Amino acid sequence: MKNNLLCFLGLSIIGIVSGDSCSLEISPSRVVVKFGDAVTVSCVASRPVRVLGWESVIAASHTQRDLSVQWRVDSLTDWIEEPICYGVFFTAPRQCEEKLNLVLYKKPDSVSISLVNHSSPVVVGKEYELQCEVQNVAPVQYLVLRWYRGQTEVYNQSFSELSPATPVQVSSTLLIVPNRADDGAQYRCEAQLELGAEGPRPLPTVQSEVLHLAVQYPPDFRSPEEQILDISEDSEMVLDCTAEGNPPPVYIWTSSNLQEMVDNQPVLTAASLGPGVYTCTASNILGKKSKQFLIKHKSKGV
Ligand SMILES: *[C@@H]1O[C@H](CO)[C@@H](O)[C@H](O)[C@H]1NC(C)=O
Ligand SMILES: *[C@@H]1O[C@H](CO)[C@@H](O)[C@H](O)[C@H]1NC(C)=O
């Protein structure tokens, strides 16, 4: 387009100047436009021109009278648009051009979080990959992907090394080794476009759904040590074998004194428990643990 015009004017395109000595000023010099929105940018020459114009695939324009020309689009949807303002002057430097710093952006269509090759529940102490997938975002070099556990940001990833202007799909992974405290943890990720001072506020943001992590772990007693209890006449014996575990533990009691097998009861309560050793075993699919209770006659003289 511009080259045709320059041929028509019989000028050489050698020696095009840009920068300070160019006598062209683009205003605003940087524009951030949402996909499909309108945009208007002016280019002003500070000395007499033969031609002043915009080179643009979708909205070329020029003037031979004015010192100002506008680049105007009602709905910008062209990802490869790179408008350049050019001026052809009567005096040296005879040709100038300035590129518009144009950022066309689009929020992601979706942001999704998942466990790679797995579904909840996970097992304590093993390594898992969480993946966050962002669909159709542009320009990706302004994207920041943030990972949250609850309200806390645990990791972020930028994509500034990538260069495409067109929408792309990107993903980020987070390695986790869950512990017991992670049971019930809520993970999510968030895609945010940080488009600079000229960009919109609040920042264009899309959040994933929440991933609820369920963590399985073997039974563990709050107080694992052996318990010694004295038989007393007026109070009941309470043998508390409650263990924490996921899935919830199943309990089995054994003792030479127990006539019947007591099935799946974390707490034994009875006035009639005789002296002896009672062993409780808490188990789930990940393991089992035992705890002993020793019931004694109250020693005389104490
Ligand atoms: C997930 O599974 C696919 C195929 O089953 C395999 O190619 C890929 O390497 C696995 N990824 C991870 C992180 O284990
Ligand atoms: C990403 O995380 C690092 C370390 O936690 C932090 O210093 C940095 O400011 C974060 N970057 C962004 C863009 O939030």
mmCIF file of C-alpha atoms and ligand atoms in Angstrom:
data_model
loop_
_atom_site.group_PDB
_atom_site.id
_atom_site.type_symbol
_atom_site.label_atom_id
_atom_site.label_comp_id
_atom_site.label_asym_id
_atom_site.label_seq_id
_atom_site.Cartn_x
_atom_site.Cartn_y
_atom_site.Cartn_z
ATOM 1 C CA MET A 1 0.000 0.000 0.000
ATOM 2 C CA LYS A 2 2.562 2.560 1.085
ATOM 3 C CA ASN A 3 5.105 1.382 -1.441
ATOM 4 C CA ASN A 4 2.552 1.822 -4.212
ATOM 5 C CA LEU A 5 1.903 5.305 -3.034
ATOM 6 C CA LEU A 6 5.600 6.111 -2.930
ATOM 7 C CA CYS A 7 6.018 4.819 -6.484
ATOM 8 C CA PHE A 8 3.171 6.984 -7.590
ATOM 9 C CA LEU A 9 4.923 9.971 -6.080
ATOM 10 C CA GLY A 10 8.124 9.005 -7.817
ATOM 11 C CA LEU A 11 10.112 8.762 -4.611
ATOM 12 C CA SER A 12 12.672 6.306 -3.462
ATOM 13 C CA ILE A 13 11.918 4.285 -0.366
ATOM 14 C CA ILE A 14 15.569 4.304 0.663
ATOM 15 C CA GLY A 15 16.329 6.303 3.778
ATOM 16 C CA ILE A 16 13.139 5.959 5.805
ATOM 17 C CA VAL A 17 13.614 7.515 9.222
ATOM 18 C CA SER A 18 11.871 6.672 12.433
ATOM 19 C CA GLY A 19 12.358 7.820 15.991
ATOM 20 C CA ASP A 20 13.037 11.283 17.376
ATOM 21 C CA SER A 21 14.014 13.014 14.165
ATOM 22 C CA CYS A 22 10.947 11.667 12.428
ATOM 23 C CA SER A 23 8.571 14.622 13.024
ATOM 24 C CA LEU A 24 5.695 12.137 13.491
ATOM 25 C CA GLU A 25 3.882 11.589 16.733
ATOM 26 C CA ILE A 26 1.380 8.838 17.394
ATOM 27 C CA SER A 27 -1.215 9.527 20.043
ATOM 28 C CA PRO A 28 -1.808 7.507 22.149
ATOM 29 C CA SER A 29 1.551 5.882 21.470
ATOM 30 C CA ARG A 30 0.435 2.547 22.955
ATOM 31 C CA VAL A 31 -3.096 1.186 22.776
ATOM 32 C CA VAL A 32 -4.554 -1.915 24.391
ATOM 33 C CA VAL A 33 -7.730 -3.056 22.653
ATOM 34 C CA LYS A 34 -10.144 -5.832 23.576
ATOM 35 C CA PHE A 35 -10.902 -8.166 20.683
ATOM 36 C CA GLY A 36 -13.886 -6.694 18.805
ATOM 37 C CA ASP A 37 -13.708 -3.224 20.360
ATOM 38 C CA ALA A 38 -13.374 0.108 18.558
ATOM 39 C CA VAL A 39 -10.085 2.000 18.413
ATOM 40 C CA THR A 40 -8.956 5.409 17.191
ATOM 41 C CA VAL A 41 -5.358 6.595 17.048
ATOM 42 C CA SER A 42 -3.977 9.876 15.670
ATOM 43 C CA CYS A 43 -0.739 10.497 13.849
ATOM 44 C CA VAL A 44 0.455 14.103 13.795
ATOM 45 C CA ALA A 45 3.272 15.584 11.704
ATOM 46 C CA SER A 46 5.226 18.567 13.045
ATOM 47 C CA ARG A 47 6.300 19.920 9.611
ATOM 48 C CA PRO A 48 4.645 20.259 6.199
ATOM 49 C CA VAL A 49 3.909 16.955 4.490
ATOM 50 C CA ARG A 50 3.321 15.876 0.935
ATOM 51 C CA VAL A 51 1.492 12.772 2.212
ATOM 52 C CA LEU A 52 0.644 11.602 5.692
ATOM 53 C CA GLY A 53 -1.013 8.244 6.168
ATOM 54 C CA TRP A 54 -1.548 4.950 7.928
ATOM 55 C CA GLU A 55 -0.370 1.716 6.428
ATOM 56 C CA SER A 56 -2.815 -0.926 7.643
ATOM 57 C CA VAL A 57 -4.377 -4.104 6.291
ATOM 58 C CA ILE A 58 -7.873 -3.194 7.427
ATOM 59 C CA ALA A 59 -7.994 0.577 7.805
ATOM 60 C CA ALA A 60 -5.441 2.327 5.597
ATOM 61 C CA SER A 61 -5.929 6.061 5.230
ATOM 62 C CA HIS A 62 -3.968 9.098 4.066
ATOM 63 C CA THR A 63 -4.178 12.823 3.626
ATOM 64 C CA GLN A 64 -2.331 15.341 1.419
ATOM 65 C CA ARG A 65 -3.737 18.402 3.154
ATOM 66 C CA ASP A 66 -3.692 17.910 6.924
ATOM 67 C CA LEU A 67 -0.947 17.496 9.487
ATOM 68 C CA SER A 68 -2.984 14.832 11.210
ATOM 69 C CA VAL A 69 -4.518 11.545 10.159
ATOM 70 C CA GLN A 70 -6.515 8.988 12.107
ATOM 71 C CA TRP A 71 -6.399 5.228 12.172
ATOM 72 C CA ARG A 72 -9.909 4.188 13.100
ATOM 73 C CA VAL A 73 -11.494 0.752 13.384
ATOM 74 C CA ASP A 74 -15.046 0.104 14.646
ATOM 75 C CA SER A 75 -14.417 -3.472 15.666
ATOM 76 C CA LEU A 76 -10.828 -4.706 15.766
ATOM 77 C CA THR A 77 -10.667 -8.451 15.103
ATOM 78 C CA ASP A 78 -7.464 -8.745 13.077
ATOM 79 C CA TRP A 79 -4.704 -10.419 15.070
ATOM 80 C CA ILE A 80 -1.902 -9.610 12.657
ATOM 81 C CA GLU A 81 -2.650 -5.911 12.277
ATOM 82 C CA GLU A 82 0.480 -3.735 12.692
ATOM 83 C CA PRO A 83 -0.439 -0.174 11.767
ATOM 84 C CA ILE A 84 2.387 2.128 10.710
ATOM 85 C CA CYS A 85 2.089 5.893 10.313
ATOM 86 C CA TYR A 86 4.200 7.271 7.483
ATOM 87 C CA GLY A 87 4.972 10.745 6.280
ATOM 88 C CA VAL A 88 6.507 11.992 3.048
ATOM 89 C CA PHE A 89 8.009 15.458 3.446
ATOM 90 C CA PHE A 90 9.281 18.299 1.255
ATOM 91 C CA THR A 91 12.536 18.529 3.175
ATOM 92 C CA ALA A 92 14.980 15.996 4.616
ATOM 93 C CA PRO A 93 14.460 13.575 6.130
ATOM 94 C CA ARG A 94 11.968 13.084 3.338
ATOM 95 C CA GLN A 95 10.397 9.879 4.608
ATOM 96 C CA CYS A 96 9.451 8.877 8.084
ATOM 97 C CA GLU A 97 7.494 6.154 9.743
ATOM 98 C CA GLU A 98 6.339 5.240 13.231
ATOM 99 C CA LYS A 99 4.901 1.938 14.277
ATOM 100 C CA LEU A 100 1.870 1.922 16.528
ATOM 101 C CA ASN A 101 2.369 -0.082 19.705
ATOM 102 C CA LEU A 102 -0.876 -2.039 19.479
ATOM 103 C CA VAL A 103 -1.932 -4.827 21.827
ATOM 104 C CA LEU A 104 -5.086 -6.727 20.912
ATOM 105 C CA TYR A 105 -6.182 -8.981 23.744
ATOM 106 C CA LYS A 106 -8.744 -11.639 24.484
ATOM 107 C CA LYS A 107 -9.635 -13.277 27.793
ATOM 108 C CA PRO A 108 -9.371 -17.097 27.817
ATOM 109 C CA ASP A 109 -12.482 -19.041 26.794
ATOM 110 C CA SER A 110 -11.901 -21.321 29.742
ATOM 111 C CA VAL A 111 -9.455 -22.141 32.525
ATOM 112 C CA SER A 112 -9.606 -25.657 33.887
ATOM 113 C CA ILE A 113 -7.796 -27.512 36.652
ATOM 114 C CA SER A 114 -7.261 -31.256 36.895
ATOM 115 C CA LEU A 115 -5.131 -33.998 38.390
ATOM 116 C CA VAL A 116 -2.952 -35.492 35.629
ATOM 117 C CA ASN A 117 -3.792 -39.161 34.998
ATOM 118 C CA HIS A 118 -5.569 -39.459 38.301
ATOM 119 C CA SER A 119 -8.696 -38.591 40.172
ATOM 120 C CA SER A 120 -9.211 -37.690 43.782
ATOM 121 C CA PRO A 121 -8.626 -39.241 46.338
ATOM 122 C CA VAL A 122 -4.843 -39.252 46.296
ATOM 123 C CA VAL A 123 -2.503 -41.035 48.690
ATOM 124 C CA VAL A 124 -0.393 -39.252 51.289
ATOM 125 C CA GLY A 125 3.325 -38.904 50.494
ATOM 126 C CA LYS A 126 3.091 -39.684 46.790
ATOM 127 C CA GLU A 127 3.781 -37.236 43.992
ATOM 128 C CA TYR A 128 0.994 -35.881 41.818
ATOM 129 C CA GLU A 129 0.728 -33.338 39.048
ATOM 130 C CA LEU A 130 -1.947 -30.704 38.985
ATOM 131 C CA GLN A 131 -2.538 -29.159 35.599
ATOM 132 C CA CYS A 132 -4.106 -25.854 34.715
ATOM 133 C CA GLU A 133 -5.195 -25.444 31.113
ATOM 134 C CA VAL A 134 -5.961 -22.106 29.533
ATOM 135 C CA GLN A 135 -7.880 -22.065 26.261
ATOM 136 C CA ASN A 136 -7.687 -19.378 23.620
ATOM 137 C CA VAL A 137 -5.901 -16.464 25.243
ATOM 138 C CA ALA A 138 -4.014 -13.608 23.584
ATOM 139 C CA PRO A 139 -1.410 -12.264 23.710
ATOM 140 C CA VAL A 140 0.085 -15.006 25.829
ATOM 141 C CA GLN A 141 3.225 -13.024 26.688
ATOM 142 C CA TYR A 142 1.098 -10.858 29.018
ATOM 143 C CA LEU A 143 -0.488 -13.843 30.758
ATOM 144 C CA VAL A 144 0.240 -14.680 34.376
ATOM 145 C CA LEU A 145 -1.087 -17.987 35.649
ATOM 146 C CA ARG A 146 -1.502 -18.110 39.405
ATOM 147 C CA TRP A 147 -1.996 -21.204 41.533
ATOM 148 C CA TYR A 148 -3.892 -20.994 44.802
ATOM 149 C CA ARG A 149 -4.243 -23.380 47.701
ATOM 150 C CA GLY A 150 -7.166 -21.967 49.639
ATOM 151 C CA GLN A 151 -6.609 -18.207 49.612
ATOM 152 C CA THR A 152 -2.819 -18.465 49.335
ATOM 153 C CA GLU A 153 -0.946 -18.044 46.070
ATOM 154 C CA VAL A 154 1.491 -20.953 45.951
ATOM 155 C CA TYR A 155 2.994 -20.539 42.492
ATOM 156 C CA ASN A 156 2.780 -18.344 39.421
ATOM 157 C CA GLN A 157 3.950 -18.753 35.881
ATOM 158 C CA SER A 158 4.526 -16.180 33.160
ATOM 159 C CA PHE A 159 4.770 -16.785 29.447
ATOM 160 C CA SER A 160 6.768 -13.712 28.452
ATOM 161 C CA GLU A 161 9.182 -15.801 26.368
ATOM 162 C CA LEU A 162 6.379 -16.679 23.932
ATOM 163 C CA SER A 163 5.586 -14.312 21.101
ATOM 164 C CA PRO A 164 2.409 -15.180 19.170
ATOM 165 C CA ALA A 165 -0.161 -12.398 18.858
ATOM 166 C CA THR A 166 -2.932 -14.861 18.032
ATOM 167 C CA PRO A 167 -4.896 -16.840 20.655
ATOM 168 C CA VAL A 168 -3.172 -19.955 21.960
ATOM 169 C CA GLN A 169 -3.684 -22.699 24.505
ATOM 170 C CA VAL A 170 -1.160 -22.944 27.348
ATOM 171 C CA SER A 171 -0.880 -24.943 30.519
ATOM 172 C CA SER A 172 1.006 -24.949 33.772
ATOM 173 C CA THR A 173 1.684 -27.820 36.128
ATOM 174 C CA LEU A 174 2.132 -27.889 39.861
ATOM 175 C CA LEU A 175 3.816 -30.844 41.556
ATOM 176 C CA ILE A 176 2.335 -31.752 44.910
ATOM 177 C CA VAL A 177 3.206 -34.348 47.526
ATOM 178 C CA PRO A 178 0.087 -34.307 49.711
ATOM 179 C CA ASN A 179 0.294 -34.674 53.465
ATOM 180 C CA ARG A 180 -2.535 -35.300 55.900
ATOM 181 C CA ALA A 181 -3.255 -31.610 56.222
ATOM 182 C CA ASP A 182 -3.990 -31.492 52.491
ATOM 183 C CA ASP A 183 -7.112 -33.608 52.952
ATOM 184 C CA GLY A 184 -9.903 -31.229 52.000
ATOM 185 C CA ALA A 185 -7.527 -28.659 50.506
ATOM 186 C CA GLN A 186 -8.948 -26.529 47.713
ATOM 187 C CA TYR A 187 -6.771 -25.807 44.717
ATOM 188 C CA ARG A 188 -7.602 -23.468 41.863
ATOM 189 C CA CYS A 189 -5.777 -21.494 39.220
ATOM 190 C CA GLU A 190 -6.353 -18.112 37.727
ATOM 191 C CA ALA A 191 -5.379 -16.633 34.379
ATOM 192 C CA GLN A 192 -4.700 -12.918 34.449
ATOM 193 C CA LEU A 193 -3.686 -10.590 31.619
ATOM 194 C CA GLU A 194 -1.253 -7.940 32.834
ATOM 195 C CA LEU A 195 -1.368 -5.575 29.881
ATOM 196 C CA GLY A 196 0.540 -2.635 31.303
ATOM 197 C CA ALA A 197 -0.427 0.906 32.239
ATOM 198 C CA GLU A 198 -2.683 1.330 29.179
ATOM 199 C CA GLY A 199 -4.515 -1.920 29.913
ATOM 200 C CA PRO A 200 -7.930 -2.283 31.570
ATOM 201 C CA ARG A 201 -8.583 -2.256 35.318
ATOM 202 C CA PRO A 202 -9.497 -4.539 36.951
ATOM 203 C CA LEU A 203 -7.139 -6.914 35.137
ATOM 204 C CA PRO A 204 -8.939 -9.319 32.775
ATOM 205 C CA THR A 205 -9.128 -12.488 34.861
ATOM 206 C CA VAL A 206 -10.624 -15.951 34.443
ATOM 207 C CA GLN A 207 -10.677 -18.466 37.301
ATOM 208 C CA SER A 208 -10.826 -22.218 37.173
ATOM 209 C CA GLU A 209 -13.308 -24.212 39.187
ATOM 210 C CA VAL A 210 -12.090 -25.420 42.590
ATOM 211 C CA LEU A 211 -10.397 -28.792 42.834
ATOM 212 C CA HIS A 212 -11.194 -30.422 46.168
ATOM 213 C CA LEU A 213 -8.367 -32.712 47.146
ATOM 214 C CA ALA A 214 -9.169 -35.776 49.201
ATOM 215 C CA VAL A 215 -6.064 -37.393 50.713
ATOM 216 C CA GLN A 216 -6.001 -40.951 51.976
ATOM 217 C CA TYR A 217 -3.670 -41.809 54.854
ATOM 218 C CA PRO A 218 -3.180 -44.753 57.209
ATOM 219 C CA PRO A 219 -4.588 -44.732 60.745
ATOM 220 C CA ASP A 220 -2.653 -42.874 63.413
ATOM 221 C CA PHE A 221 -3.473 -42.509 67.106
ATOM 222 C CA ARG A 222 -3.575 -39.127 68.755
ATOM 223 C CA SER A 223 -1.855 -40.702 71.761
ATOM 224 C CA PRO A 224 -0.090 -43.819 70.533
ATOM 225 C CA GLU A 225 1.534 -44.911 73.809
ATOM 226 C CA GLU A 226 0.183 -47.743 75.898
ATOM 227 C CA GLN A 227 -2.414 -46.744 78.456
ATOM 228 C CA ILE A 228 -2.565 -48.111 81.959
ATOM 229 C CA LEU A 229 -5.861 -47.885 83.804
ATOM 230 C CA ASP A 230 -6.757 -48.758 87.363
ATOM 231 C CA ILE A 231 -9.996 -50.502 88.142
ATOM 232 C CA SER A 232 -12.108 -48.317 90.310
ATOM 233 C CA GLU A 233 -15.439 -49.189 91.780
ATOM 234 C CA ASP A 234 -17.532 -46.178 91.085
ATOM 235 C CA SER A 235 -16.606 -45.251 87.529
ATOM 236 C CA GLU A 236 -16.794 -46.908 84.189
ATOM 237 C CA MET A 237 -13.729 -47.930 82.237
ATOM 238 C CA VAL A 238 -13.252 -45.981 79.037
ATOM 239 C CA LEU A 239 -10.779 -47.351 76.514
ATOM 240 C CA ASP A 240 -10.444 -44.784 73.745
ATOM 241 C CA CYS A 241 -8.736 -46.111 70.642
ATOM 242 C CA THR A 242 -9.896 -43.404 68.251
ATOM 243 C CA ALA A 243 -7.493 -43.060 65.339
ATOM 244 C CA GLU A 244 -7.359 -40.591 62.498
ATOM 245 C CA GLY A 245 -7.272 -42.003 59.033
ATOM 246 C CA ASN A 246 -8.822 -41.734 55.612
ATOM 247 C CA PRO A 247 -10.829 -43.778 54.784
ATOM 248 C CA PRO A 248 -12.111 -43.860 58.387
ATOM 249 C CA PRO A 249 -10.441 -46.772 60.225
ATOM 250 C CA VAL A 250 -12.168 -49.972 61.178
ATOM 251 C CA TYR A 251 -11.510 -51.155 64.763
ATOM 252 C CA ILE A 252 -10.978 -54.621 66.167
ATOM 253 C CA TRP A 253 -10.490 -55.370 69.883
ATOM 254 C CA THR A 254 -8.856 -58.462 71.209
ATOM 255 C CA SER A 255 -8.269 -59.648 74.732
ATOM 256 C CA SER A 256 -8.226 -62.918 76.566
ATOM 257 C CA ASN A 257 -10.961 -61.422 78.733
ATOM 258 C CA LEU A 258 -13.336 -60.571 75.969
ATOM 259 C CA GLN A 259 -15.856 -63.273 75.354
ATOM 260 C CA GLU A 260 -17.197 -61.718 72.226
ATOM 261 C CA MET A 261 -15.317 -59.972 69.457
ATOM 262 C CA VAL A 262 -16.147 -56.302 69.707
ATOM 263 C CA ASP A 263 -16.518 -55.108 66.180
ATOM 264 C CA ASN A 264 -15.746 -51.690 64.802
ATOM 265 C CA GLN A 265 -16.077 -49.585 67.903
ATOM 266 C CA PRO A 266 -13.375 -46.982 68.644
ATOM 267 C CA VAL A 267 -14.301 -46.668 72.319
ATOM 268 C CA LEU A 268 -14.917 -49.491 74.741
ATOM 269 C CA THR A 269 -17.014 -48.507 77.720
ATOM 270 C CA ALA A 270 -17.975 -50.951 80.395
ATOM 271 C CA ALA A 271 -18.089 -51.190 84.165
ATOM 272 C CA SER A 272 -17.379 -54.862 83.937
ATOM 273 C CA LEU A 273 -14.055 -54.945 82.119
ATOM 274 C CA GLY A 274 -11.794 -57.146 84.118
ATOM 275 C CA PRO A 275 -8.054 -56.772 84.524
ATOM 276 C CA GLY A 276 -5.901 -57.726 81.565
ATOM 277 C CA VAL A 277 -4.448 -56.471 78.319
ATOM 278 C CA TYR A 278 -6.793 -55.174 75.660
ATOM 279 C CA THR A 279 -5.447 -54.616 72.173
ATOM 280 C CA CYS A 280 -7.179 -52.448 69.660
ATOM 281 C CA THR A 281 -6.269 -52.442 65.986
ATOM 282 C CA ALA A 282 -7.349 -49.607 63.713
ATOM 283 C CA SER A 283 -7.025 -50.335 60.032
ATOM 284 C CA ASN A 284 -7.912 -49.010 56.623
ATOM 285 C CA ILE A 285 -6.790 -49.794 53.064
ATOM 286 C CA LEU A 286 -3.452 -48.044 53.644
ATOM 287 C CA GLY A 287 -2.365 -49.751 56.828
ATOM 288 C CA LYS A 288 -3.079 -50.705 60.390
ATOM 289 C CA LYS A 289 -1.899 -49.730 63.834
ATOM 290 C CA SER A 290 -2.400 -51.236 67.255
ATOM 291 C CA LYS A 291 -2.650 -49.813 70.707
ATOM 292 C CA GLN A 292 -2.671 -51.546 74.073
ATOM 293 C CA PHE A 293 -4.625 -50.849 77.220
ATOM 294 C CA LEU A 294 -3.583 -52.413 80.488
ATOM 295 C CA ILE A 295 -6.255 -52.676 83.167
ATOM 296 C CA LYS A 296 -4.911 -53.286 86.674
ATOM 297 C CA HIS A 297 -6.379 -53.735 90.118
ATOM 298 C CA LYS A 298 -5.764 -50.653 92.094
ATOM 299 C CA SER A 299 -2.638 -51.405 94.066
ATOM 300 C CA LYS A 300 -3.244 -51.506 97.783
ATOM 301 C CA GLY A 301 -1.985 -48.695 99.956
ATOM 302 C CA VAL A 302 -2.064 -46.000 97.258
HETATM 303 C C1 LIG B 1 -0.510 -39.869 31.527
HETATM 304 O O1 LIG B 1 -0.958 -40.972 30.776
HETATM 305 C C2 LIG B 1 -0.563 -40.939 29.421
HETATM 306 C C3 LIG B 1 -1.180 -42.113 28.702
HETATM 307 O O2 LIG B 1 -1.870 -42.937 29.559
HETATM 308 C C4 LIG B 1 0.966 -40.962 29.327
HETATM 309 O O3 LIG B 1 1.361 -40.885 28.000
HETATM 310 C C5 LIG B 1 1.528 -39.782 30.088
HETATM 311 O O4 LIG B 1 2.929 -39.839 30.117
HETATM 312 C C6 LIG B 1 1.014 -39.761 31.520
HETATM 313 N N1 LIG B 1 1.468 -38.554 32.173
HETATM 314 C C7 LIG B 1 1.973 -38.535 33.397
HETATM 315 C C8 LIG B 1 2.411 -37.223 33.909
HETATM 316 O O5 LIG B 1 2.082 -39.533 34.080
HETATM 317 C C1 LIG B 2 5.354 -14.803 41.230
HETATM 318 O O1 LIG B 2 5.816 -15.389 42.429
HETATM 319 C C2 LIG B 2 7.043 -14.842 42.877
HETATM 320 C C3 LIG B 2 7.525 -15.675 44.057
HETATM 321 O O2 LIG B 2 6.482 -16.145 44.833
HETATM 322 C C4 LIG B 2 6.827 -13.375 43.242
HETATM 323 O O3 LIG B 2 8.017 -12.814 43.693
HETATM 324 C C5 LIG B 2 6.372 -12.654 41.986
HETATM 325 O O4 LIG B 2 6.058 -11.323 42.310
HETATM 326 C C6 LIG B 2 5.133 -13.309 41.403
HETATM 327 N N1 LIG B 2 4.896 -12.730 40.098
HETATM 328 C C7 LIG B 2 3.738 -12.148 39.806
HETATM 329 C C8 LIG B 2 3.632 -11.626 38.421
HETATM 330 O O5 LIG B 2 2.824 -12.048 40.598
#
